[in-house]
JSON list of C-alpha atoms in Angstrom, two decimals:
[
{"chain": "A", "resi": 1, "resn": "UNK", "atom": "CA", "xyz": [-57.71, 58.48, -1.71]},
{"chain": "A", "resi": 2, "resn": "UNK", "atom": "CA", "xyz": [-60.41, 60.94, -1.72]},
{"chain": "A", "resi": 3, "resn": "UNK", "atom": "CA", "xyz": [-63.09, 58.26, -0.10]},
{"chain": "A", "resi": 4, "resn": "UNK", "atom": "CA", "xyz": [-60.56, 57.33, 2.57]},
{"chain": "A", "resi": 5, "resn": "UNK", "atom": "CA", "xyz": [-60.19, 61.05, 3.23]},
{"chain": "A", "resi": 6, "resn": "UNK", "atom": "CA", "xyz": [-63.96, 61.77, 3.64]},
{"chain": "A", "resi": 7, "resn": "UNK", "atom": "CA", "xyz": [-64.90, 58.72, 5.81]},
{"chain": "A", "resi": 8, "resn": "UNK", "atom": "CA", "xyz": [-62.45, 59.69, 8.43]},
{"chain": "A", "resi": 9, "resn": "UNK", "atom": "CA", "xyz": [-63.41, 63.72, 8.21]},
{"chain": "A", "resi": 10, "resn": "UNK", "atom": "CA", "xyz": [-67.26, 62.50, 8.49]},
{"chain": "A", "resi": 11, "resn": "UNK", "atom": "CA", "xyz": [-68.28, 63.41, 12.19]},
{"chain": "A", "resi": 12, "resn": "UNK", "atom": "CA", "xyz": [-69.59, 59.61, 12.90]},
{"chain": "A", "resi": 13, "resn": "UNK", "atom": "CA", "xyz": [-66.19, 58.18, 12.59]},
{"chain": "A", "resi": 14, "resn": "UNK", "atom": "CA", "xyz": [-64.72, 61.35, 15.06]},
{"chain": "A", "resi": 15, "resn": "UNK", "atom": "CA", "xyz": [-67.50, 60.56, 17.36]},
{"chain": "A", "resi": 16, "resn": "UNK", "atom": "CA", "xyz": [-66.34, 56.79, 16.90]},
{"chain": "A", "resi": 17, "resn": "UNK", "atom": "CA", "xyz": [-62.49, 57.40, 17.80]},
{"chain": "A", "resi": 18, "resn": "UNK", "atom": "CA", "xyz": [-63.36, 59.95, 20.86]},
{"chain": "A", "resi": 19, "resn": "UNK", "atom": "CA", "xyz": [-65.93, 57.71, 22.20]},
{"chain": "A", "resi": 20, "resn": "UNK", "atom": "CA", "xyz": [-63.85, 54.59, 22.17]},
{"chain": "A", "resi": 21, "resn": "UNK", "atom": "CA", "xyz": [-60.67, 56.44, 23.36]},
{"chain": "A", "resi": 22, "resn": "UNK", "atom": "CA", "xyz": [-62.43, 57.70, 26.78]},
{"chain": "A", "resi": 23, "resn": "UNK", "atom": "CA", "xyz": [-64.04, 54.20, 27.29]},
{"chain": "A", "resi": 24, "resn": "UNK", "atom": "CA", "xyz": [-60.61, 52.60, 26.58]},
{"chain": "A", "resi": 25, "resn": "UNK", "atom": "CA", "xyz": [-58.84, 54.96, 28.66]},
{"chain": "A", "resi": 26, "resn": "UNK", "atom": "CA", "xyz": [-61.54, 54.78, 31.57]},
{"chain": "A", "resi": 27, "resn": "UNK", "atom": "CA", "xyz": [-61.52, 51.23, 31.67]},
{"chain": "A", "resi": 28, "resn": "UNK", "atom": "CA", "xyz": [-57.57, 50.87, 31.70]},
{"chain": "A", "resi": 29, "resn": "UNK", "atom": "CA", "xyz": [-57.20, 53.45, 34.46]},
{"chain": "A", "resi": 30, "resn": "UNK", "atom": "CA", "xyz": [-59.89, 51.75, 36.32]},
{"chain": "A", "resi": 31, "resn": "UNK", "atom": "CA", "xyz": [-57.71, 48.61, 36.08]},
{"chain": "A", "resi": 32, "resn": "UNK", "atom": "CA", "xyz": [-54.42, 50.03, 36.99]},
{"chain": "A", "resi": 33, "resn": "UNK", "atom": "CA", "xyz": [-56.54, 51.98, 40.67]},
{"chain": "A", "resi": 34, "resn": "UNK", "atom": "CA", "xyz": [-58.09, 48.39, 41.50]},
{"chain": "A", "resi": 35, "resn": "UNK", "atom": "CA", "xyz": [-55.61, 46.26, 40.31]},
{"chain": "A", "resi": 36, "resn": "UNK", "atom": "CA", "xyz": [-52.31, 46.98, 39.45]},
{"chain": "A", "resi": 37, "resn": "UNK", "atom": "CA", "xyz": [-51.64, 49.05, 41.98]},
{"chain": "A", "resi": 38, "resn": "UNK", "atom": "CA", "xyz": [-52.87, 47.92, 45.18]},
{"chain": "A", "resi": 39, "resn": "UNK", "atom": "CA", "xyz": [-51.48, 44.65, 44.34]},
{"chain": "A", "resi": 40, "resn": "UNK", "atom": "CA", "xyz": [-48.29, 45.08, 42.51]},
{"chain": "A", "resi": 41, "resn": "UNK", "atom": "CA", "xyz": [-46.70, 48.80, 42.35]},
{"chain": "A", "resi": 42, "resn": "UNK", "atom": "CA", "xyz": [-47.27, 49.26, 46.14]},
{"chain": "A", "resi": 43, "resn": "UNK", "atom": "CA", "xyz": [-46.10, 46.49, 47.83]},
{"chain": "A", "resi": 44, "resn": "UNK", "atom": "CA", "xyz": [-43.35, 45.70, 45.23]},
{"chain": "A", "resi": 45, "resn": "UNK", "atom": "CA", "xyz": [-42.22, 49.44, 46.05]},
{"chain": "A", "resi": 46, "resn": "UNK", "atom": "CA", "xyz": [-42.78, 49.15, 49.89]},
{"chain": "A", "resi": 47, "resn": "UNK", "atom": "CA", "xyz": [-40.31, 46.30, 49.44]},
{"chain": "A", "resi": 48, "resn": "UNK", "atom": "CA", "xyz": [-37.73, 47.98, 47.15]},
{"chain": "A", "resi": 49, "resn": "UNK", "atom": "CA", "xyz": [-37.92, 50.91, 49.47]},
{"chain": "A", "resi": 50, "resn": "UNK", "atom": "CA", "xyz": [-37.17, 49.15, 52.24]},
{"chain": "A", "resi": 51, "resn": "UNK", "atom": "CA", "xyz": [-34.19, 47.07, 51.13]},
{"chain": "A", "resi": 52, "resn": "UNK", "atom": "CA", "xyz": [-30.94, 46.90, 52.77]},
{"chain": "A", "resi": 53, "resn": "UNK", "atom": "CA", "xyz": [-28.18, 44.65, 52.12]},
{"chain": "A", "resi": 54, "resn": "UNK", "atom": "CA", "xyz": [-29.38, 41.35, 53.65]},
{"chain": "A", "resi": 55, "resn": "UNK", "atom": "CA", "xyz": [-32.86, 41.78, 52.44]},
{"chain": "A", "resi": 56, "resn": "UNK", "atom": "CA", "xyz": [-31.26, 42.01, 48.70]},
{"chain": "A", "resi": 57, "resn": "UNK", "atom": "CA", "xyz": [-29.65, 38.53, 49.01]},
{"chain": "A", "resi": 58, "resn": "UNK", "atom": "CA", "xyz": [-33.34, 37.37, 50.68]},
{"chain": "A", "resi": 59, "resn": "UNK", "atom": "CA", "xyz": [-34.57, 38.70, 47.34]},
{"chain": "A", "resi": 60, "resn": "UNK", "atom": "CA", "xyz": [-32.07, 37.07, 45.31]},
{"chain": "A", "resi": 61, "resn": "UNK", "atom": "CA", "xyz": [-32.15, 33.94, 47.31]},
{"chain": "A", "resi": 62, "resn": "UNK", "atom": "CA", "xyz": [-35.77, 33.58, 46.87]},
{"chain": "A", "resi": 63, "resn": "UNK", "atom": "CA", "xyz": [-35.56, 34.31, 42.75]},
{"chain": "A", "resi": 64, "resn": "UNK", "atom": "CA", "xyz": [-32.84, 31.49, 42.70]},
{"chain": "A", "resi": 65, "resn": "UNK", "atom": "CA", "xyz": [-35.62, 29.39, 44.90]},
{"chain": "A", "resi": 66, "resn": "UNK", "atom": "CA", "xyz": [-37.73, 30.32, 41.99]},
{"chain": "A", "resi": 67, "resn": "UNK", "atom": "CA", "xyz": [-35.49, 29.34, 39.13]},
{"chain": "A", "resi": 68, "resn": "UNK", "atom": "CA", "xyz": [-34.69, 25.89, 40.72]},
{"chain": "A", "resi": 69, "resn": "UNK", "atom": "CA", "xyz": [-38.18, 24.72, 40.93]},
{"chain": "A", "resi": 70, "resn": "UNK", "atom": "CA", "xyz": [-39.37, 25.92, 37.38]},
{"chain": "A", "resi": 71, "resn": "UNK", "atom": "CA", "xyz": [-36.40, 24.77, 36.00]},
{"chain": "A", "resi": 72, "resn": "UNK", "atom": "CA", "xyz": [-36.76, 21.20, 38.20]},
{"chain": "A", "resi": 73, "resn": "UNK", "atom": "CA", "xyz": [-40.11, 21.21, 36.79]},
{"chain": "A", "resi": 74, "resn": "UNK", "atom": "CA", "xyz": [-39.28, 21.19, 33.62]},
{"chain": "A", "resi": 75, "resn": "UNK", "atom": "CA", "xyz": [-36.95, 18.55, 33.90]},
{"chain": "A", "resi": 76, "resn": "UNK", "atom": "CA", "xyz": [-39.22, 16.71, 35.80]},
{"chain": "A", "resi": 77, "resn": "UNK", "atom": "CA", "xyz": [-41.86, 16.94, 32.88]},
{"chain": "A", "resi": 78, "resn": "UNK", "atom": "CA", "xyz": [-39.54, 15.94, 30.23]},
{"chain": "A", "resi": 79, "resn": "UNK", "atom": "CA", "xyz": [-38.70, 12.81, 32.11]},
{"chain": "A", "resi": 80, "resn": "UNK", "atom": "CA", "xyz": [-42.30, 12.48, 32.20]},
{"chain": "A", "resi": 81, "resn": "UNK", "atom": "CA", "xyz": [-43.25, 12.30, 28.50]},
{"chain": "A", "resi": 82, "resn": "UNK", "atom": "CA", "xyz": [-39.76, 10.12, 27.86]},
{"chain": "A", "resi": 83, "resn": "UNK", "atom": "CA", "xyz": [-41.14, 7.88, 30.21]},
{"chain": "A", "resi": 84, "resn": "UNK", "atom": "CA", "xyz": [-44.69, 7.99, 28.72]},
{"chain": "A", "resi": 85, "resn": "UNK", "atom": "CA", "xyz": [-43.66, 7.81, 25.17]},
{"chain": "A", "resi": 86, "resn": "UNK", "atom": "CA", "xyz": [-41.25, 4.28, 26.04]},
{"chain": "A", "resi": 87, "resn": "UNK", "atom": "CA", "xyz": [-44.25, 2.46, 27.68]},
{"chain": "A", "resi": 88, "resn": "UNK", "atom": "CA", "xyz": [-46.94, 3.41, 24.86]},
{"chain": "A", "resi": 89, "resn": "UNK", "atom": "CA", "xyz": [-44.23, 2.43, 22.27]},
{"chain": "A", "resi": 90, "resn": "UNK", "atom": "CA", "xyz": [-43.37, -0.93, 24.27]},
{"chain": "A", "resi": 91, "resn": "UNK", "atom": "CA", "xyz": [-47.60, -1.42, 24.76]},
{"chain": "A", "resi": 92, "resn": "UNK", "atom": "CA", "xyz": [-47.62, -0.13, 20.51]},
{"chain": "A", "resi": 93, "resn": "UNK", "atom": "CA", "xyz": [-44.88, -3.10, 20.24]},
{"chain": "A", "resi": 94, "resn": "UNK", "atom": "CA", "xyz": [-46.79, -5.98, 22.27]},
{"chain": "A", "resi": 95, "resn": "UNK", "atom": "CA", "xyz": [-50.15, -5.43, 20.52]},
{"chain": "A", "resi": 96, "resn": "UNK", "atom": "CA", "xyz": [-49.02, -5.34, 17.10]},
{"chain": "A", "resi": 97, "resn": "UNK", "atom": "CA", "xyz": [-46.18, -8.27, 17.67]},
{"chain": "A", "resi": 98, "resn": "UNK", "atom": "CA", "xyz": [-49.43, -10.48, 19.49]},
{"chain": "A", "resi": 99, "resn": "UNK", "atom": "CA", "xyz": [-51.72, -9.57, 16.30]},
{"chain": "A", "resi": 100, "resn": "UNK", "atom": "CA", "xyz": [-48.91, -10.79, 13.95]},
{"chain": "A", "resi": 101, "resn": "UNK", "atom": "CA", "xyz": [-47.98, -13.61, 16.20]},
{"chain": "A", "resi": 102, "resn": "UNK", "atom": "CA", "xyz": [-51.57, -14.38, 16.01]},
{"chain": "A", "resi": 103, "resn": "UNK", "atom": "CA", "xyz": [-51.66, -14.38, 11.86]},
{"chain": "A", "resi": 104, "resn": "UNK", "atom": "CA", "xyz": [-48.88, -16.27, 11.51]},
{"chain": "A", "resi": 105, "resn": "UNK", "atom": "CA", "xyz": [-50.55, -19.28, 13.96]},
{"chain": "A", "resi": 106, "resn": "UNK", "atom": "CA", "xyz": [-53.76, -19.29, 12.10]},
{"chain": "A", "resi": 107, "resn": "UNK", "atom": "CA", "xyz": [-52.09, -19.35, 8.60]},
{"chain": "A", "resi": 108, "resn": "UNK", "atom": "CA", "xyz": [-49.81, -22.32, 10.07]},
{"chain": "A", "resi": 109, "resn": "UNK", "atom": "CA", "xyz": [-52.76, -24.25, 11.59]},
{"chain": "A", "resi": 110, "resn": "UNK", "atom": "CA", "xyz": [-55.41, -23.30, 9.87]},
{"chain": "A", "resi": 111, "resn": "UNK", "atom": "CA", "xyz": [-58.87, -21.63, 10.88]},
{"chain": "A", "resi": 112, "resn": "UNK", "atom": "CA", "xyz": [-60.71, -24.66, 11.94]},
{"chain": "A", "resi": 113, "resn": "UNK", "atom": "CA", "xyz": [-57.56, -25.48, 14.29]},
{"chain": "A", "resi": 114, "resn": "UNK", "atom": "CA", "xyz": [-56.86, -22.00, 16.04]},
{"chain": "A", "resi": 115, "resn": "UNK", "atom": "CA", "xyz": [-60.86, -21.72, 16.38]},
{"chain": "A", "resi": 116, "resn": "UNK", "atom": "CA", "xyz": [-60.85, -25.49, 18.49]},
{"chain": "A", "resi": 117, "resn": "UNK", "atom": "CA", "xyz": [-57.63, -23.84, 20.23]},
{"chain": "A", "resi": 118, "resn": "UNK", "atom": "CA", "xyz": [-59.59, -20.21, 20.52]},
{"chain": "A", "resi": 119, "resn": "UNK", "atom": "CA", "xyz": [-62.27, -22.12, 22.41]},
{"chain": "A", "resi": 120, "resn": "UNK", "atom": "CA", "xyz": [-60.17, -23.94, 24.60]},
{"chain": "A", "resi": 121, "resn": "UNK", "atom": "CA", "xyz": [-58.01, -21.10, 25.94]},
{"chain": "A", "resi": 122, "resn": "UNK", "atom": "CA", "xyz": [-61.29, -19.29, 26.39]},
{"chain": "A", "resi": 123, "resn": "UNK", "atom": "CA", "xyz": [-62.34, -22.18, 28.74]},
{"chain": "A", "resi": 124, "resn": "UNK", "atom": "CA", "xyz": [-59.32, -21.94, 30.77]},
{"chain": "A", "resi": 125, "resn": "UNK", "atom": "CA", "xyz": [-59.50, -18.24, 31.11]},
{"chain": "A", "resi": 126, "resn": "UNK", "atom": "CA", "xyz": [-63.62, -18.48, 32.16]},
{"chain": "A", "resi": 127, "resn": "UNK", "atom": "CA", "xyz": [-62.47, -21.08, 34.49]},
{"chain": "A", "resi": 128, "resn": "UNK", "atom": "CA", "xyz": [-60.18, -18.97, 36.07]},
{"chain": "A", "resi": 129, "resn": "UNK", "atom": "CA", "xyz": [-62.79, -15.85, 36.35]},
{"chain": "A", "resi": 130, "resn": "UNK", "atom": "CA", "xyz": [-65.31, -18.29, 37.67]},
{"chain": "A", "resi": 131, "resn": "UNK", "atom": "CA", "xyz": [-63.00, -19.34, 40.76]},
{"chain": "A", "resi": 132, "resn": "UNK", "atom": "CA", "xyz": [-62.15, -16.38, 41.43]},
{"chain": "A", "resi": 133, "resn": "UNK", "atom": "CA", "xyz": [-65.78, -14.86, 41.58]},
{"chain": "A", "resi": 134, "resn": "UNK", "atom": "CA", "xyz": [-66.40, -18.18, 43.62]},
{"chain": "A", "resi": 135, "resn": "UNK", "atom": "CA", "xyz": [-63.91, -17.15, 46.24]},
{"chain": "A", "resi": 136, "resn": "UNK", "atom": "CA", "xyz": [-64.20, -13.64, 46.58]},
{"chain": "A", "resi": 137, "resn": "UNK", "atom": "CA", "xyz": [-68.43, -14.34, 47.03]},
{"chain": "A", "resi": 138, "resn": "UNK", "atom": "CA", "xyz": [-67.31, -16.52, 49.59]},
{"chain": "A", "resi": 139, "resn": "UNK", "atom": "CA", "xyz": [-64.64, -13.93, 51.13]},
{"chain": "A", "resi": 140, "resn": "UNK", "atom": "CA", "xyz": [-67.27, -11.56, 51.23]},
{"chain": "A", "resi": 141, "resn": "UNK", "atom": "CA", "xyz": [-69.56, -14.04, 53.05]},
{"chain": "A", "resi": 142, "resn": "UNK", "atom": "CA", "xyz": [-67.20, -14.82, 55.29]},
{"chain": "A", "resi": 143, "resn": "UNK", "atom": "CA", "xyz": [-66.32, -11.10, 56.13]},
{"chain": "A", "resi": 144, "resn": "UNK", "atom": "CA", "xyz": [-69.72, -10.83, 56.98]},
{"chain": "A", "resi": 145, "resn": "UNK", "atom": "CA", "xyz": [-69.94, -13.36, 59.64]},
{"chain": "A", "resi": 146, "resn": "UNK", "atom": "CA", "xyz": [-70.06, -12.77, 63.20]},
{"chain": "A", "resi": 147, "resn": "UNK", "atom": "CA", "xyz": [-66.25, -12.30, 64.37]},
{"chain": "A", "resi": 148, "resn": "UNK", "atom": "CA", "xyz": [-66.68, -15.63, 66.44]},
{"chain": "A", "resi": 149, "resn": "UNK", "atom": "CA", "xyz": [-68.14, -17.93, 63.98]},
{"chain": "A", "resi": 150, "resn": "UNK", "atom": "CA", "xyz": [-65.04, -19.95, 62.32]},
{"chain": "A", "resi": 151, "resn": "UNK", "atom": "CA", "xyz": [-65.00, -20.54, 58.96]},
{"chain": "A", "resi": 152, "resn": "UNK", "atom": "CA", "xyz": [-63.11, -20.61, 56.31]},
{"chain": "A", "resi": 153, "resn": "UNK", "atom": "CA", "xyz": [-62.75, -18.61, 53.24]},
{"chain": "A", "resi": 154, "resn": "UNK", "atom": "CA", "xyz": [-65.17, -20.78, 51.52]},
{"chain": "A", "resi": 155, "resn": "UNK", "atom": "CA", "xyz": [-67.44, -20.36, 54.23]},
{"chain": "A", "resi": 156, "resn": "UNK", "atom": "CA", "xyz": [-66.68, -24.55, 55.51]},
{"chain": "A", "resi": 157, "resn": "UNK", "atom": "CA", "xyz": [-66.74, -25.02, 59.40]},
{"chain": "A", "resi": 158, "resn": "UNK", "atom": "CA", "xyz": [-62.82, -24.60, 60.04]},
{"chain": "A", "resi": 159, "resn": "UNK", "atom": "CA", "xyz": [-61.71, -27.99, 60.55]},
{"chain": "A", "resi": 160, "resn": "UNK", "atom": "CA", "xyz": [-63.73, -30.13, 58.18]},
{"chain": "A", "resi": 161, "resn": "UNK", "atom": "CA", "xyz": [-62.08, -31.14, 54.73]},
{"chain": "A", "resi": 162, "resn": "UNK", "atom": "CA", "xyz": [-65.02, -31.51, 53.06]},
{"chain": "A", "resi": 163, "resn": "UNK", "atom": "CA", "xyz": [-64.82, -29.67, 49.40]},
{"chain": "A", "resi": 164, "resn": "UNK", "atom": "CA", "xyz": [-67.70, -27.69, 48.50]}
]
């Protein structure tokens, strides 16, 4: 008790506790002259001040205003994250039903068969991706002809039915 007693008699730690109390003090009444109130005690007392009857139910009118929105908001943002968490857990569902769906053919068929069957979807699906790089090359080619040059999308004189 004794050591407690001296450190706070010793004239550092008074020095301390002044020192910091003015600089605290300074600091907060420096806040409260540029801040608080030139920005909040007078105009929120210029209002209150000036007040009558129909001005009260503006006030209250706008604080309901208030309350509606943040509590729409809220509601709106709950519907949010339902909404959210349904599609990740149907997206959760589709992957992990298409991975077992997946196990179950290549224990049925066997590895050499899905592998054969692998390949040939993946030739359908590069297929497809070729056309379509085909035809948007050509859309883009055909964009970029003169507006009275006529020509298809694949860039044939219109008219012919030649394939390309």
């Amino acid at each position: 008790m004794d050591t407690i007693q001296q450190f706070l008699e010793n004239p550092l730690v008074d020095h301390l506790k002044t020192s910091t109390t003015s600089q605290l003090s300074t600091h907060l009444s420096n806040l409260r002259t540029t801040v608080v109130d030139p920005y909040i005690i007078t105009p929120l007392s210029t209002v209150l001040a000036t007040t009558s009857t129909t001005q009260t139910s503006d006030i209250i009118s706008i604080i309901l205003l208030i309350a509606v929105l943040y509590i729409s908001l809220r509601v709106l943002d709950y519907a949010r994250r339902v909404i959210l968490w349904w599609m990740f857990l149907v997206l959760r569902m589709t992957f992990w039903g298409t991975l077992v769906l997946v196990a179950l053919y290549v224990y049925q068929v066997g590895l050499e068969k899905a592998g054969q069957d692998f390949g040939w979807v993946l030739g359908i699906v590069q297929g497809f991706v070729e056309d379509f790089r085909h035809r948007a090359n050509a859309a883009a080619a055909a964009a970029a002809q003169p507006p009275g040059s006529k020509q298809d999308y694949r860039g044939i004189p219109a008219g012919s039915w030649g394939w390309k």
